[in-house]
Short mmCIF file of C-alpha atoms in Angstrom, two decimals:
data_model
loop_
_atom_site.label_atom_id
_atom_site.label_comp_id
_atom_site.label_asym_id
_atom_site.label_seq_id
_atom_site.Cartn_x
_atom_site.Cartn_y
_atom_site.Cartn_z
CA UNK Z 13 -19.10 14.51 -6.54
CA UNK Z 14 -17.13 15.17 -9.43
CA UNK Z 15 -13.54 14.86 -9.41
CA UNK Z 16 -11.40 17.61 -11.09
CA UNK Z 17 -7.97 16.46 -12.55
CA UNK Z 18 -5.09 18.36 -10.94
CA UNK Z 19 -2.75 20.15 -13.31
CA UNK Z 20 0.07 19.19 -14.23
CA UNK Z 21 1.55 18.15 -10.82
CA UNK Z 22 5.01 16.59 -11.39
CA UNK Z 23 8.18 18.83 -11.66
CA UNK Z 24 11.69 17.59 -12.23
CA UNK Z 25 14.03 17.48 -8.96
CA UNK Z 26 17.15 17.62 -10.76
CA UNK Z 27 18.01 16.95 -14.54
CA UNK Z 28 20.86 14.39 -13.55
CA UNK Z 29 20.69 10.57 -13.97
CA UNK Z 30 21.32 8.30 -11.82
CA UNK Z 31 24.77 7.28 -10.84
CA UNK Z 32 26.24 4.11 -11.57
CA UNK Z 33 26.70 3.87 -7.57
CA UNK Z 34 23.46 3.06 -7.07
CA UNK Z 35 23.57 -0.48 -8.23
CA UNK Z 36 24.69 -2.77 -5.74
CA UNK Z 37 27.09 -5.15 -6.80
CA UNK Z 38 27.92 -7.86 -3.93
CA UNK Z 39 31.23 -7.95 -2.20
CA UNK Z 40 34.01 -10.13 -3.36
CA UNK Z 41 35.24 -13.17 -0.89
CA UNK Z 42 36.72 -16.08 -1.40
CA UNK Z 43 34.95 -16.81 2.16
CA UNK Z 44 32.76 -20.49 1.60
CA UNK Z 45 30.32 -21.69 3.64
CA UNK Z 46 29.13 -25.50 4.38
CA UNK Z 47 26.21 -27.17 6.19
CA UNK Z 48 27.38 -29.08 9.97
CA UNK Z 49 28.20 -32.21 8.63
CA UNK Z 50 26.17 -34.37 11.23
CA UNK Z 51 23.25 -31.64 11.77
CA UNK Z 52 20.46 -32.52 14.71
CA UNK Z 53 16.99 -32.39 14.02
CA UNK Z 54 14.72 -31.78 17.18
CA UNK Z 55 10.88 -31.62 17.00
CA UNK Z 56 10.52 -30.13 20.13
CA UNK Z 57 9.39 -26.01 19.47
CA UNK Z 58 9.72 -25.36 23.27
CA UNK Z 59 11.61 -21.95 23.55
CA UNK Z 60 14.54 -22.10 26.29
CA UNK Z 61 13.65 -20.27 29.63
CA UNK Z 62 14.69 -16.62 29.43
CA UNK Z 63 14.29 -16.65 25.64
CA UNK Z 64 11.61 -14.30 23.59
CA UNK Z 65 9.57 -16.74 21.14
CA UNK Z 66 10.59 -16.63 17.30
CA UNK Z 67 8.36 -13.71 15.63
CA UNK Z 68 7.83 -16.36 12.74
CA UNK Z 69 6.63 -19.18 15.50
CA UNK Z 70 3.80 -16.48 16.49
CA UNK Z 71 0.32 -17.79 15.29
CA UNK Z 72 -1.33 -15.26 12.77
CA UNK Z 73 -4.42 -15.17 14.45
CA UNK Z 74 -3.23 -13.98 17.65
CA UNK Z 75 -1.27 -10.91 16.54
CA UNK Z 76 -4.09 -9.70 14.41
CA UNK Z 77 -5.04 -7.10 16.85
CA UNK Z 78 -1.49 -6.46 17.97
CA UNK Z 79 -0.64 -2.49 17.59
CA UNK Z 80 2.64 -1.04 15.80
CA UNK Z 81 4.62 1.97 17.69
CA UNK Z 82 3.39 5.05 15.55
CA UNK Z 83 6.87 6.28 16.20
CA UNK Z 84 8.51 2.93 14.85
CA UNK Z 85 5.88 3.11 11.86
CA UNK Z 86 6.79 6.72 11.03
CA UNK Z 87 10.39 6.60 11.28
CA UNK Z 88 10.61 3.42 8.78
CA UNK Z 89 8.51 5.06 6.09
CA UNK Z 90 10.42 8.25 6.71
CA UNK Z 91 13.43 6.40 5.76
CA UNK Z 92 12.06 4.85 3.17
CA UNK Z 93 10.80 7.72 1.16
CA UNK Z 94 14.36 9.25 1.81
CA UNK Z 95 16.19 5.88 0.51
CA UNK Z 96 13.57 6.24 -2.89
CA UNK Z 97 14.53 9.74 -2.95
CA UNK Z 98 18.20 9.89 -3.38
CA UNK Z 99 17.52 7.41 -6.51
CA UNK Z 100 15.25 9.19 -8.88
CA UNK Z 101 15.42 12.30 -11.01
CA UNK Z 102 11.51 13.40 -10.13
CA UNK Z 103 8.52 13.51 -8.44
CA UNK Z 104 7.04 11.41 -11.33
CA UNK Z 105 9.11 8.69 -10.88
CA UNK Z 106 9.07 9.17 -6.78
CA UNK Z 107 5.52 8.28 -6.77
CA UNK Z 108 5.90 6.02 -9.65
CA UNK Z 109 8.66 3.82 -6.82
CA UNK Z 110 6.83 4.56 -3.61
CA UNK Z 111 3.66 2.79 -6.04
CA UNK Z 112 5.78 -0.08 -6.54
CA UNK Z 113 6.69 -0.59 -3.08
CA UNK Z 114 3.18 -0.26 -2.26
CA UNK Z 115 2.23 -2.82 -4.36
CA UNK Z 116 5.05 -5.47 -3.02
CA UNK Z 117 3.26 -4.95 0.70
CA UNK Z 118 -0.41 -4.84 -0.88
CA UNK Z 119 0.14 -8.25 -2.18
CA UNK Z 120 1.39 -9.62 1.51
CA UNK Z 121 -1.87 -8.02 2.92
CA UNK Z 122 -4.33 -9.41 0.90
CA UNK Z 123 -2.93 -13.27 1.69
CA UNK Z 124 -2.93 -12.18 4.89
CA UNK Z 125 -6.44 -10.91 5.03
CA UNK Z 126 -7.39 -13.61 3.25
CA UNK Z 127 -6.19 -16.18 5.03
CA UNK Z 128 -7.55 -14.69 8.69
CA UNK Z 129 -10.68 -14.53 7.17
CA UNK Z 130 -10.70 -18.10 6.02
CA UNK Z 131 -9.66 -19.64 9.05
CA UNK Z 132 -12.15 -17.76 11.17
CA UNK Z 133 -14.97 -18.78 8.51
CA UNK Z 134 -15.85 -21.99 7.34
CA UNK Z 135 -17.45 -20.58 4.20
CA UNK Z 136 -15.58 -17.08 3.36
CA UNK Z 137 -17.28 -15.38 0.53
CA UNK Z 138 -15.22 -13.58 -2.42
CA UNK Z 139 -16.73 -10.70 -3.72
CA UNK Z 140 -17.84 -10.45 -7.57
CA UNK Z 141 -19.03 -7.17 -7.84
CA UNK Z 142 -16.98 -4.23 -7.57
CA UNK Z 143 -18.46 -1.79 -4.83
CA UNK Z 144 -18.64 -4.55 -2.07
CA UNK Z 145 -15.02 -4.97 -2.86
CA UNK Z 146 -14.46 -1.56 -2.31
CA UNK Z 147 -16.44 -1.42 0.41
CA UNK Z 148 -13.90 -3.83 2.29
CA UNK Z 149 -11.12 -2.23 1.20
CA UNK Z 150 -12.58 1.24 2.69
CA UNK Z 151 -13.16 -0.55 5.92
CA UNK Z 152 -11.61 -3.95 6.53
CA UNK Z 153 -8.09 -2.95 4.57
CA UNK Z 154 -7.77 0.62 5.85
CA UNK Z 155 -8.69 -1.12 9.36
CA UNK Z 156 -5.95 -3.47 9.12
CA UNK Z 157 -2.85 -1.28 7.82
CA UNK Z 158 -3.66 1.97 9.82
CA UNK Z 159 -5.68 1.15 12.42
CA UNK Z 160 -8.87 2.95 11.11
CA UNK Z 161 -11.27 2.94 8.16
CA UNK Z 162 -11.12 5.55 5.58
CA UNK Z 163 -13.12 8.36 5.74
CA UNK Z 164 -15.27 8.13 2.83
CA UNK Z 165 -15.70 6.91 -0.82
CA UNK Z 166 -16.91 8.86 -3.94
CA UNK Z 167 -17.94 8.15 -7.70
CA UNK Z 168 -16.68 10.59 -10.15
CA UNK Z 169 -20.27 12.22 -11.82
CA UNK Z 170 -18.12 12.25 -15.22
CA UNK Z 171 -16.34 9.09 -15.59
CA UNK Z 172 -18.19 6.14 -15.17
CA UNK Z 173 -14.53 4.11 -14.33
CA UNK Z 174 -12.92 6.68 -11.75
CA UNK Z 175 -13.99 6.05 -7.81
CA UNK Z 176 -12.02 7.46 -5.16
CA UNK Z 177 -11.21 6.66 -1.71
CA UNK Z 178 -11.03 9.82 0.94
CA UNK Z 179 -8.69 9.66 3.62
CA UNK Z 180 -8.35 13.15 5.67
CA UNK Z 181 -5.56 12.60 7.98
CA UNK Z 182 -3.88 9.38 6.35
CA UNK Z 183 -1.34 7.79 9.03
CA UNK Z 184 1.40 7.21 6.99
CA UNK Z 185 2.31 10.86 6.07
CA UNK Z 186 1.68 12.33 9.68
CA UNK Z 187 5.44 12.16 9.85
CA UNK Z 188 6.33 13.48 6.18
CA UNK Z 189 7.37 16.88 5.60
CA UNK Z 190 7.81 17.91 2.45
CA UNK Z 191 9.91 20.56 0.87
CA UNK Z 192 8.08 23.74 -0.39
CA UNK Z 193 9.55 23.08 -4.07
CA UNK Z 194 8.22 19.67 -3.79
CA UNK Z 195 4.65 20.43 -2.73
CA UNK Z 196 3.17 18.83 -5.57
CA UNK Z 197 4.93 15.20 -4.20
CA UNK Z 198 2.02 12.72 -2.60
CA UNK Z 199 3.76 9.97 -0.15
CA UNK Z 200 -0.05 8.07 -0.17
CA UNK Z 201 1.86 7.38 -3.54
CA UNK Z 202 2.56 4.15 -1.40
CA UNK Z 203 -1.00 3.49 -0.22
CA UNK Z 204 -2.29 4.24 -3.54
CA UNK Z 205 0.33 0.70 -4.54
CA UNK Z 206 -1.27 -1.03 -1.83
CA UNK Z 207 -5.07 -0.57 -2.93
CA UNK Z 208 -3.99 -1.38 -6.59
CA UNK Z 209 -2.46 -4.62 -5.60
CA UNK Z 210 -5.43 -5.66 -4.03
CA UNK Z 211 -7.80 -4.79 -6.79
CA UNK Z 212 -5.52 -6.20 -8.72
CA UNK Z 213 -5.73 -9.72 -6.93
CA UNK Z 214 -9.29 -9.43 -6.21
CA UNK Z 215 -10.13 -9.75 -10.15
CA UNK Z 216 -10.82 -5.68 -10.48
CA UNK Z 217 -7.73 -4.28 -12.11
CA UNK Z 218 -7.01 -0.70 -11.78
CA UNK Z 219 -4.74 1.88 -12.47
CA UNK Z 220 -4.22 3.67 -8.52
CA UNK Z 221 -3.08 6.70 -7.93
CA UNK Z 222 -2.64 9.15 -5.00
CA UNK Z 223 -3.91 13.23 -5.16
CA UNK Z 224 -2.96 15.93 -2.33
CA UNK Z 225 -6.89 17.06 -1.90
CA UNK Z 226 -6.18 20.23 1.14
CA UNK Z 227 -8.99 21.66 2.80
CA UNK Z 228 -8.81 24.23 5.56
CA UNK Z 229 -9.80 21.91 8.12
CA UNK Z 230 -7.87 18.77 6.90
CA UNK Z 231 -4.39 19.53 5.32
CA UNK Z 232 -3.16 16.46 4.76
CA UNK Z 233 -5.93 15.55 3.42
CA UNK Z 234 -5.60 13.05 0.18
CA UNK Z 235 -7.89 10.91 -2.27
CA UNK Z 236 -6.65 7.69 -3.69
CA UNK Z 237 -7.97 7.67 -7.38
CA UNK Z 238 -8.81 4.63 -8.69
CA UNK Z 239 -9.31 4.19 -12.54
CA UNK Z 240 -11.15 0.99 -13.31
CA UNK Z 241 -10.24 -0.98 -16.66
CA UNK Z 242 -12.37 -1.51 -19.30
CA UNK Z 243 -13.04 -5.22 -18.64
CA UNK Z 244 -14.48 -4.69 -15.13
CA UNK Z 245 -16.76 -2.71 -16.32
CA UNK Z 246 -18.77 -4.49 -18.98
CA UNK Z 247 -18.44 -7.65 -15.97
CA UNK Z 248 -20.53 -5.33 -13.70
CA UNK Z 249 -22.88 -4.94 -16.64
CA UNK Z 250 -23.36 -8.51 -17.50
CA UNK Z 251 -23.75 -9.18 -13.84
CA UNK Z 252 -26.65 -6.52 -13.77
CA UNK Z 253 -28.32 -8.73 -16.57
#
């Protein structure tokens, strides 16, 4: 199915730059801190009765299953997008932030992932070719971040490096609305970070980005563009060989 290129979709929110404000610069204190002189070291991990365990004493395993509150979910992403908000000039360089901090938490998956995956195999396979890889990151990464896999995958019919992943109620934007003179603003800006990072650390670099695709049955519906490099290309066609 081809894949038509939106129109120019970015408009400018407001023509002022950023204030110096936004720039934290830490507090002054003449406060110092020093260690216990005489500190105890105990090798005993036992929680005390009536305490909840440490979150970072939690195997890995064990919580991979574990559900987030939808609720909790949308309200920190909500914030989040607000927080990127009050520090850019445009929807270009909205997406362009909600990529990058995409891209921090795509980086933390895929150790993740890959580390479950090792410890529950004793011979985990890493994919070469491109497709299987997207394949898992269709299923096994959509799976894993929102609780579902996407909804389907496409080629583009007129470039041989554009795929696209279909998502037609994505998870994370459920909770989003977004301002009439901002329609052209995608918040899968921040999933579209997430699959780049992994392509990016699976060997298949990419250039990932997120398109507001409505149909009358799915609104929200959005496909996560994915522009392959050059060099991945000519690797799938020496593999072919």
């Amino acid at each position: 199915m081809a894949y038509a290129q939106p129109h120019p979709r970015f408009s400018v929110l407001s023509s002022s730059s950023l204030p110096s404000t936004d720039h934290l610069s830490p507090a002054s204190s003449s406060t110092r801190f020093s260690l216990p002189t005489a500190p105890s070291i105990s090798t005993a991990s036992t929680p005390k009765p009536g305490l909840r365990p440490n979150i970072y004493d939690r195997p890995l395993n064990r919580t991979r299953a574990a559900d987030v509150s939808a609720s909790a979910y949308a309200f920190l992403f909500s914030e989040l997008v607000q927080y990127t908000h009050k520090r850019v000039a445009g929807i270009n360089d909205l997406e362009r932030r909600l990529n990058t901090l995409g891209y921090r938490v795509g980086t933390r998956v895929l150790e993740l992932m890959s580390w479950r995956t090792e410890s529950a195999n004793k011979a985990p396979k890493r994919e070469i070719r491109f497709l299987p890889a997207l394949m898992s990151i269709h299923t096994h990464l959509w799976r894993a971040v929102f609780g579902k896999p996407a909804d389907a995958i496409e080629r583009s019919v007129e470039n041989a490096d554009e795929y696209m992943i279909i998502d037609n109620d994505p998870p994370i934007t459920r909770a989003i609305s977004v301002p009439r003179d901002m329609s052209q603003l995608s918040c899968s800006s921040f999933t579209a970070g997430i699959v780049e990072a992994v392509l990016d650390g699976l060997g298949f670099p990419a250039r990932v980005t997120a398109h507001n695709t409505p149909t009358d049955q799915f609104p929200g519906r959005t496909t996560i563009l994915i522009k392959l490099e050059q060099s991945v290309l000519d690797r799938e066609e020496a593999l072919k060989a």
